[in-house]
Amino acid sequence: MGIETENKEIEIGIRENAKKLLSEKQVDVVIGYSEGTVPLSSTPIIIRKEEDVDKLVWNNLCYINIARYLAPLMPQLCDSEGNSLKIGIVAKGCVGRAVNILATEKQVNLENIKMIGFNCNGNVNRSRIDLEIGEKEILEILIVDNDIIVKGKDWEQKFPYDEYINELCKVCQVKSPSATAESCVGECQELESIHDEFADVAEFETKSAEEKWAYIKEALEPCTLCYSCRQACPVCYCNLCFVDQNLPVWFGKTTELTDVIIFHLIRAFHLAGRCVACGACSSVCPVGIDLNIITRKLEEIVKKRYNFTSGLSAETVPPMMDFSMDDEEEFMLEED
Amino acid sequence: MEEKILKKDEIGKLYSEFGSEYNFYAPVKKKGNIVFEKIENPDDIKLDYLNSRIPPKSILFPQSEVLFEYSLDEKDVEITDRQDLDEKYMILGIRPCDAYSYVLFANFFSSHGNWKDEIYLKKKENTTLIGIGCNTPRTTCFCTSVGGNPFNKENMDVFLRDLGETYLVEAISDKGKEIVKKLSWLSDANDKDVKKSQELAKQAEESIVTKMDVDKIVNTLETSFDHPVWDEISEVCIGCGSCSYLCPTCTCFDVIDETDQYEHKGRRIRIWDTCQSCLYTLETSGHNPRDTKIQRCRNRIMHKFSYYPTNYDLLGCVGCGRCIMVCPANNDLRDHLRKIEKIEKKEENVVV
Amino acid sequence: MTETIVEEKKVDEKWEPKIVAFLCNWCSYAGADLAGVSRIQYPPNIRIVRVPCSGRVNPYFIIKSLTDGWDGVLISGCHPGDCHYISGNLVARRRFAILHELLEFFGIEPGRVNFMWASAAEGERFATLVKKATNIVKKLGPNTKFKKEWC
């Protein structure tokens, strides 16, 4: 089935389910994606009335992880007394995972959430397309059959879809939300674990320490520490981020290499076992930094050591909230 | 002043002429983004660009900048001010919208004569701007709605117009005239060149598709502080601050201190800050006057389109469209301004 | 690129690394004390910071030590099952596992940051492991990567 056809079916499914949930008053609002006003983007939208469901779209340009609006809960999703409304979420796999993680961490009550699941077929890699198009203005972007057609004023270029989606989408194993039937309508699944070889991480690990440092240094060179990655992340919801603390000041906030690398290192550490590999951090970066290899490494660590994949269920305890006498300690210093 | 012609392959000669005396900045392509960087190799200069990702404010107002350094010995604190403020800067290839932003910077950093930020003002005094007109504005550009123009040469020292194979060079200010005099190897422009540049200017102005009645918006905003339109406008904002970071007129900064406790020295640094951060207005008492997203989103638009015109008679937006392009949630400023345009102003709500 | 990396590793013979050691009060600190009282020699490169439990060690301590210019970090706690606070060291072990993997992933040389268990009765073991850690860090050379530059 071509991507174009898949998208149309997904859209129909989303709109039907949204309409059903709203008309049966199972939800008060539905959050999803709508058509963007500039190419290579989409706007999240809150639908309050049945007649507006046709504004919901799925066009492979839906980068924001909508679970981001659940913690802290957006004022538009609360009633006049500040309690959560009943919310329907258009959930691709990673959005569903994020909702599960937030439920585990008691940031969200699953009784108020209904996921409108569908089988996600990926998002277009916007920074890669921008890079290849260069200094020409993109006026339109379409998915036709299995190709991405990018149009300008008097030019057109075609890209094969499978090659030009986000790297994380290429290796995604949880395309539709993993949730129970009570919290999900549409396409859902109940996964207990996934199987992943993490070949890309293994390949990165063959580099020497110097090569890894050089790679990370080069990738993070344009970083301006704007914190968009942190703001877009659905599981980064701390009231006071570690980097903003000033009693004491732990780490610097300048654009020196040390400060930049440390911010990303510690944010990655805080996401261990919680990151849902949605790629929103890379998609929202204003200078186009793509650190999906770190996301993959985080997933690999918890899978390898604790056989855990984040967000498959709201019941399992994440590895950083747990411990065991039998944990591996091969990294510890021992006598010869 | 007589116009001159600079051939496109002679751009490197500009660098050889001025690169040693000035900190020579020009647009380069770095990892897919056009940014203004200090040039080491003139082949890196890329002047046929739409607009830079990071605005050229980053040259004179970098993301992190040392204000002063200090060191402690047993009795005394020794403060070392910046020593490099006499260095000269030359910025090649700046667009008219970005050049206008320096006017707003001058206003911010000299606060109507009450306080002068020596660091910025000294650097700006030693800066020469060689601007270039926009032959093909983007669909997201709206400089003509905010008092600008793709070929506006007002804030430049020297202005270049891209004629295809060559640039038409015009000296605007006295500083610019000195620069052009030094470039004695430039050939003279003829009437055909001048006429072509005027046609290109007209074409560029007509090609701008985004047009808004900004005067009406400024007027309407005077009485729209409590209007429910702000709920709609702020709905999907994620508070990332990309808009402020990439805005050529955003000047807010935070001041942090760094200390090396082992060697008893430290420095005070200023870094870019954004009013979209929830910590921006957090006071030491714990009170936060802008603790909701709605207030913060409203503040950004009001600051640029209401407070600035009211207090300084200057519009706080240059119409470059970067915020529209980069917003991850696709919060389109044009849509917001059009929503505000449509509000009917109620006379009884005028706040004095 | 490879050439400069090899050159950096040529360390001055006389250079001594500075290692900060976070020792848990009940086991490792007592173990270090026992080593001292028993006159067991171990390298003086470590500077000890006493914490109530290895679970108190916040990963920020480790990373801040590296940015402050320390050449190595050593964290030592009670053996699993022996923690004075029952499970503090088990919590710490998970944290260290992930931090260790992430630091290595980012290109910090393996061996700069070390974790170990040493009980109050193991003065000899403490000295042996500290010697081992110091040797490893000495071979790695001074910490240049994370150290904040003051220009």
Coordinates of C-alpha atoms in Angstrom, one line a residue, chain A residues 4-328:
Chain A
E4 CA -0.3 8.3 0.3
T5 CA -3.1 5.7 0.6
E6 CA -2.1 4.7 4.1
N7 CA -2.2 8.4 5.2
K8 CA -5.7 8.8 3.8
E9 CA -6.9 5.8 5.7
I10 CA -5.2 6.9 8.9
E11 CA -6.9 10.3 8.6
I12 CA -10.3 8.8 8.1
G13 CA -9.8 6.5 11.1
I14 CA -8.6 9.4 13.3
R15 CA -11.6 11.7 12.3
E16 CA -14.1 8.9 12.7
N17 CA -12.8 8.0 16.2
A18 CA -12.6 11.6 17.2
K19 CA -16.1 12.2 16.1
K20 CA -17.3 9.1 17.9
L21 CA -15.6 10.0 21.2
L22 CA -16.9 13.6 21.1
S23 CA -20.5 12.7 20.2
E24 CA -20.7 10.0 22.9
K25 CA -19.2 12.5 25.4
Q26 CA -16.5 10.0 26.2
V27 CA -14.1 13.0 25.9
D28 CA -14.5 16.8 26.2
V29 CA -11.7 17.7 23.8
V30 CA -9.5 16.0 21.3
I31 CA -5.9 17.0 20.7
G32 CA -4.4 16.2 17.3
Y33 CA -2.5 17.7 14.4
S34 CA -3.8 20.0 11.8
E35 CA -2.4 21.4 8.6
G36 CA 0.6 23.7 9.0
T37 CA 0.9 27.2 7.6
V38 CA 4.4 26.7 6.5
P39 CA 5.7 23.6 4.6
L40 CA 7.4 20.9 6.6
S41 CA 5.3 21.5 9.7
S42 CA 1.9 20.8 11.3
T43 CA 0.1 22.6 14.0
P44 CA -1.3 20.8 17.1
I45 CA -5.0 21.6 17.5
I46 CA -7.6 21.2 20.1
I47 CA -11.0 20.1 18.8
R48 CA -13.9 20.9 20.9
K49 CA -16.8 20.3 18.5
E50 CA -17.7 17.4 16.3
E51 CA -18.0 19.5 13.2
D52 CA -14.3 20.5 13.5
V53 CA -12.9 16.9 13.4
D54 CA -12.1 17.4 9.7
K55 CA -9.3 19.7 10.7
L56 CA -7.4 16.7 12.1
V57 CA -4.8 15.5 9.7
W58 CA -2.0 13.0 9.4
N59 CA 0.6 14.0 6.8
N60 CA 4.0 12.7 8.0
L61 CA 4.9 16.1 9.2
C62 CA 3.5 15.7 12.7
Y63 CA 6.7 16.3 14.8
I64 CA 5.4 17.5 18.2
N65 CA 4.8 14.8 20.7
I66 CA 1.3 15.8 21.9
A67 CA 1.8 14.2 25.2
R68 CA 3.9 17.2 26.0
Y69 CA 0.7 19.2 26.7
L70 CA -0.3 16.8 29.4
A71 CA 2.4 17.4 31.9
P72 CA 2.2 20.2 33.1
L73 CA -1.4 20.1 32.0
M74 CA -2.2 22.9 29.6
P75 CA -4.8 25.4 31.0
Q76 CA -6.9 24.9 27.9
L77 CA -7.2 21.2 28.9
C78 CA -8.6 22.0 32.4
D79 CA -12.1 23.0 33.4
S80 CA -12.9 26.2 35.3
E81 CA -11.9 24.6 38.6
G82 CA -8.5 23.5 37.4
N83 CA -9.4 19.8 37.1
S84 CA -8.4 17.8 34.0
L85 CA -11.0 17.5 31.3
K86 CA -11.6 14.2 29.6
I87 CA -9.0 14.3 26.8
G88 CA -8.8 12.4 23.5
I89 CA -5.3 12.2 22.1
V90 CA -4.4 11.4 18.5
A91 CA -1.7 8.9 19.4
K92 CA 1.0 7.5 17.2
G93 CA 3.1 4.9 19.0
C94 CA 5.5 7.2 20.6
V95 CA 2.8 9.5 21.9
G96 CA 1.1 6.5 23.5
R97 CA 4.4 5.5 25.1
A98 CA 4.8 9.0 26.5
V99 CA 1.3 8.9 28.0
N100 CA 2.1 5.6 29.6
I101 CA 5.3 6.9 31.1
L102 CA 3.5 10.0 32.4
A103 CA 0.8 7.7 33.9
T104 CA 3.5 5.6 35.7
E105 CA 5.0 8.8 37.1
K106 CA 1.6 9.9 38.3
Q107 CA 1.6 13.0 36.2
V108 CA -1.5 11.9 34.2
N109 CA -4.6 10.0 35.2
L110 CA -5.3 7.4 32.5
E111 CA -9.0 7.6 33.4
N112 CA -9.1 11.0 31.8
I113 CA -7.3 10.0 28.7
K114 CA -8.5 8.2 25.6
M115 CA -5.9 7.5 23.0
I116 CA -7.0 7.5 19.4
G117 CA -4.4 5.0 18.2
F118 CA -3.3 4.4 14.6
N119 CA -0.4 2.7 12.9
C120 CA 2.1 5.5 12.4
N121 CA 4.2 5.3 9.2
G122 CA 6.8 7.8 10.2
N123 CA 7.7 11.5 9.9
V124 CA 9.6 13.2 7.1
N125 CA 13.2 14.2 8.1
R126 CA 12.8 17.9 7.7
S127 CA 16.4 18.9 8.4
R128 CA 17.7 16.4 5.8
I129 CA 15.2 17.7 3.2
D130 CA 16.2 21.3 4.1
L131 CA 19.9 20.5 3.7
E132 CA 19.4 18.9 0.3
I133 CA 17.2 21.7 -1.0
G134 CA 19.6 24.4 0.1
E135 CA 18.9 28.0 -0.2
K136 CA 15.7 27.8 -2.1
E137 CA 12.3 28.4 -0.5
I138 CA 10.1 25.3 -0.2
L139 CA 6.5 26.3 -0.9
E140 CA 4.8 22.9 -0.8
I141 CA 5.4 19.4 0.3
L142 CA 3.3 16.4 -0.7
I143 CA 3.3 12.7 -0.3
V144 CA 2.5 11.0 -3.6
D145 CA 2.5 7.2 -3.6
N146 CA 5.8 6.4 -1.9
D147 CA 7.6 9.6 -2.7
I148 CA 8.0 13.0 -1.0
I149 CA 7.5 15.7 -3.6
V150 CA 9.0 19.1 -2.6
K151 CA 7.9 22.1 -4.7
G152 CA 9.3 25.6 -5.0
K153 CA 8.4 28.5 -7.2
D154 CA 9.6 27.0 -10.4
W155 CA 11.3 23.8 -9.3
E156 CA 10.3 20.4 -8.0
Q157 CA 12.3 17.6 -6.4
K158 CA 11.4 14.0 -5.5
F159 CA 12.7 12.0 -2.5
P160 CA 12.0 8.3 -1.8
Y161 CA 9.9 8.2 1.4
D162 CA 11.5 5.2 3.1
E163 CA 15.0 6.9 2.9
Y164 CA 14.0 10.4 4.0
I165 CA 12.1 9.7 7.2
N166 CA 13.5 10.4 10.6
E167 CA 16.2 7.9 11.7
L168 CA 14.2 7.0 14.8
C169 CA 11.1 6.3 12.6
K170 CA 13.2 3.9 10.5
V171 CA 13.9 1.6 13.5
C172 CA 10.7 2.2 15.3
Q173 CA 9.1 -1.0 16.8
V174 CA 6.1 0.6 18.5
K175 CA 4.1 2.1 15.7
S176 CA 0.8 2.2 17.4
P177 CA 0.2 2.9 21.1
S178 CA 0.6 0.0 23.5
A179 CA -2.4 0.4 25.8
T180 CA -5.3 -1.5 27.3
A181 CA -8.7 -1.4 25.5
E182 CA -10.1 0.9 28.2
S183 CA -7.7 3.7 27.4
C184 CA -7.5 3.3 23.6
V185 CA -9.7 3.3 20.6
G186 CA -8.6 2.7 17.0
E187 CA -5.4 0.8 16.4
C188 CA -3.8 -0.3 19.6
Q189 CA -1.7 -3.2 20.8
E190 CA -0.7 -4.7 24.1
L191 CA 3.0 -5.2 24.0
E192 CA 5.1 -6.6 26.8
S193 CA 8.4 -6.2 25.2
I194 CA 10.0 -5.5 21.8
H195 CA 12.8 -7.1 20.0
D196 CA 15.6 -4.8 18.8
E197 CA 19.2 -5.6 17.8
F198 CA 20.4 -2.0 18.2
A199 CA 22.8 -2.5 15.3
D200 CA 23.2 1.3 15.0
V201 CA 24.3 1.6 18.6
A202 CA 26.7 -1.3 18.3
E203 CA 28.2 0.4 15.3
F204 CA 28.7 3.6 17.2
E205 CA 30.3 1.8 20.0
T206 CA 33.0 0.4 17.8
K207 CA 34.5 3.9 17.7
S208 CA 37.3 4.7 20.2
A209 CA 36.7 7.2 23.0
E210 CA 38.4 9.9 21.1
E211 CA 36.3 9.3 18.0
K212 CA 33.1 9.3 20.0
W213 CA 34.1 12.6 21.7
A214 CA 34.9 14.1 18.3
Y215 CA 31.5 12.9 16.9
I216 CA 29.5 14.4 19.8
K217 CA 31.6 17.5 19.8
E218 CA 31.0 18.1 16.1
A219 CA 27.3 17.3 16.3
L220 CA 26.8 19.7 19.2
E221 CA 28.9 22.5 17.8
P222 CA 25.9 24.7 16.5
C223 CA 24.0 24.3 19.8
T224 CA 22.9 27.6 21.3
L225 CA 21.4 26.1 24.5
C226 CA 18.0 27.4 23.7
Y227 CA 16.4 24.4 25.5
S228 CA 13.8 23.8 22.8
C229 CA 14.7 20.1 23.0
R230 CA 13.9 20.1 26.7
Q231 CA 10.6 22.0 26.2
A232 CA 9.4 19.7 23.4
C233 CA 10.2 16.5 25.4
P234 CA 7.0 15.0 26.8
V235 CA 8.9 13.6 29.8
C236 CA 10.9 16.7 30.7
Y237 CA 8.4 18.3 33.0
C238 CA 10.4 19.4 36.0
N239 CA 9.4 22.7 37.5
L240 CA 13.0 23.7 37.9
C241 CA 15.4 22.2 35.5
F242 CA 18.8 21.2 36.8
V243 CA 20.5 23.7 34.6
D244 CA 18.4 26.5 35.9
Q245 CA 19.2 25.7 39.6
N246 CA 21.2 28.4 41.4
L247 CA 21.3 27.1 44.9
P248 CA 23.9 25.7 44.1
V249 CA 24.8 26.4 40.5
W250 CA 25.8 23.0 39.2
F251 CA 26.6 23.6 35.6
G252 CA 27.2 26.6 33.3
K253 CA 24.8 27.9 30.7
T254 CA 27.1 29.4 28.2
T255 CA 27.7 28.0 24.7
E256 CA 31.2 26.7 25.6
L257 CA 31.6 23.2 24.6
T258 CA 31.8 21.9 28.2
D259 CA 28.5 23.4 29.1
V260 CA 26.7 22.3 26.0
I261 CA 27.9 18.7 26.2
I262 CA 27.1 18.5 29.9
F263 CA 23.6 19.8 29.4
H264 CA 22.9 17.0 26.8
L265 CA 24.7 14.4 28.9
I266 CA 22.7 15.0 32.0
R267 CA 19.4 15.5 30.2
A268 CA 20.1 12.1 28.7
F269 CA 20.9 10.6 32.1
H270 CA 17.6 12.0 33.4
L271 CA 15.8 10.3 30.5
A272 CA 17.2 6.9 31.1
G273 CA 14.4 4.4 31.1
R274 CA 11.9 7.2 30.3
C275 CA 12.8 8.4 26.8
V276 CA 10.2 7.2 24.3
A277 CA 12.3 7.8 21.1
C278 CA 9.7 10.1 19.5
G279 CA 12.5 12.3 18.0
A280 CA 10.7 15.5 18.9
C281 CA 13.9 16.9 20.4
S282 CA 15.7 16.6 17.1
S283 CA 12.8 17.9 15.0
V284 CA 12.3 21.0 17.0
C285 CA 16.0 22.0 17.3
P286 CA 16.2 25.4 15.5
V287 CA 19.7 24.6 14.3
G288 CA 18.9 21.1 13.2
I289 CA 21.0 19.0 15.6
D290 CA 20.1 15.4 15.4
L291 CA 21.2 13.4 18.4
N292 CA 19.0 10.3 17.8
I293 CA 22.0 8.1 18.5
I294 CA 21.8 9.2 22.2
T295 CA 18.1 8.3 22.2
R296 CA 18.9 4.9 20.8
K297 CA 21.7 4.3 23.3
L298 CA 19.3 5.1 26.2
E299 CA 16.9 2.5 24.9
E300 CA 19.7 0.0 24.5
I301 CA 21.0 0.5 28.0
V302 CA 17.7 -0.3 29.7
K303 CA 16.8 -3.1 27.3
K304 CA 20.1 -4.8 27.7
R305 CA 20.4 -4.5 31.5
Y306 CA 16.9 -4.5 32.7
N307 CA 14.9 -5.9 29.7
F308 CA 12.8 -2.8 29.8
T309 CA 11.3 -0.7 27.1
S310 CA 9.6 2.6 28.2
G311 CA 6.0 3.2 27.7
L312 CA 4.6 -0.2 26.8
S313 CA 2.4 -0.3 29.8
A314 CA 1.4 2.1 32.6
E315 CA 1.9 -0.7 35.1
T316 CA 5.6 -1.7 34.9
V317 CA 8.0 0.0 37.1
P318 CA 10.7 1.9 35.2
P319 CA 14.3 0.8 35.9
M320 CA 15.4 4.0 37.6
M321 CA 12.6 3.6 40.2
D322 CA 13.7 0.2 41.1
F323 CA 16.7 -1.9 42.2
S324 CA 17.6 -5.5 42.7
M325 CA 20.2 -7.5 44.5
D326 CA 21.0 -9.2 41.2
D327 CA 21.9 -6.2 39.2
E328 CA 24.9 -6.6 37.0

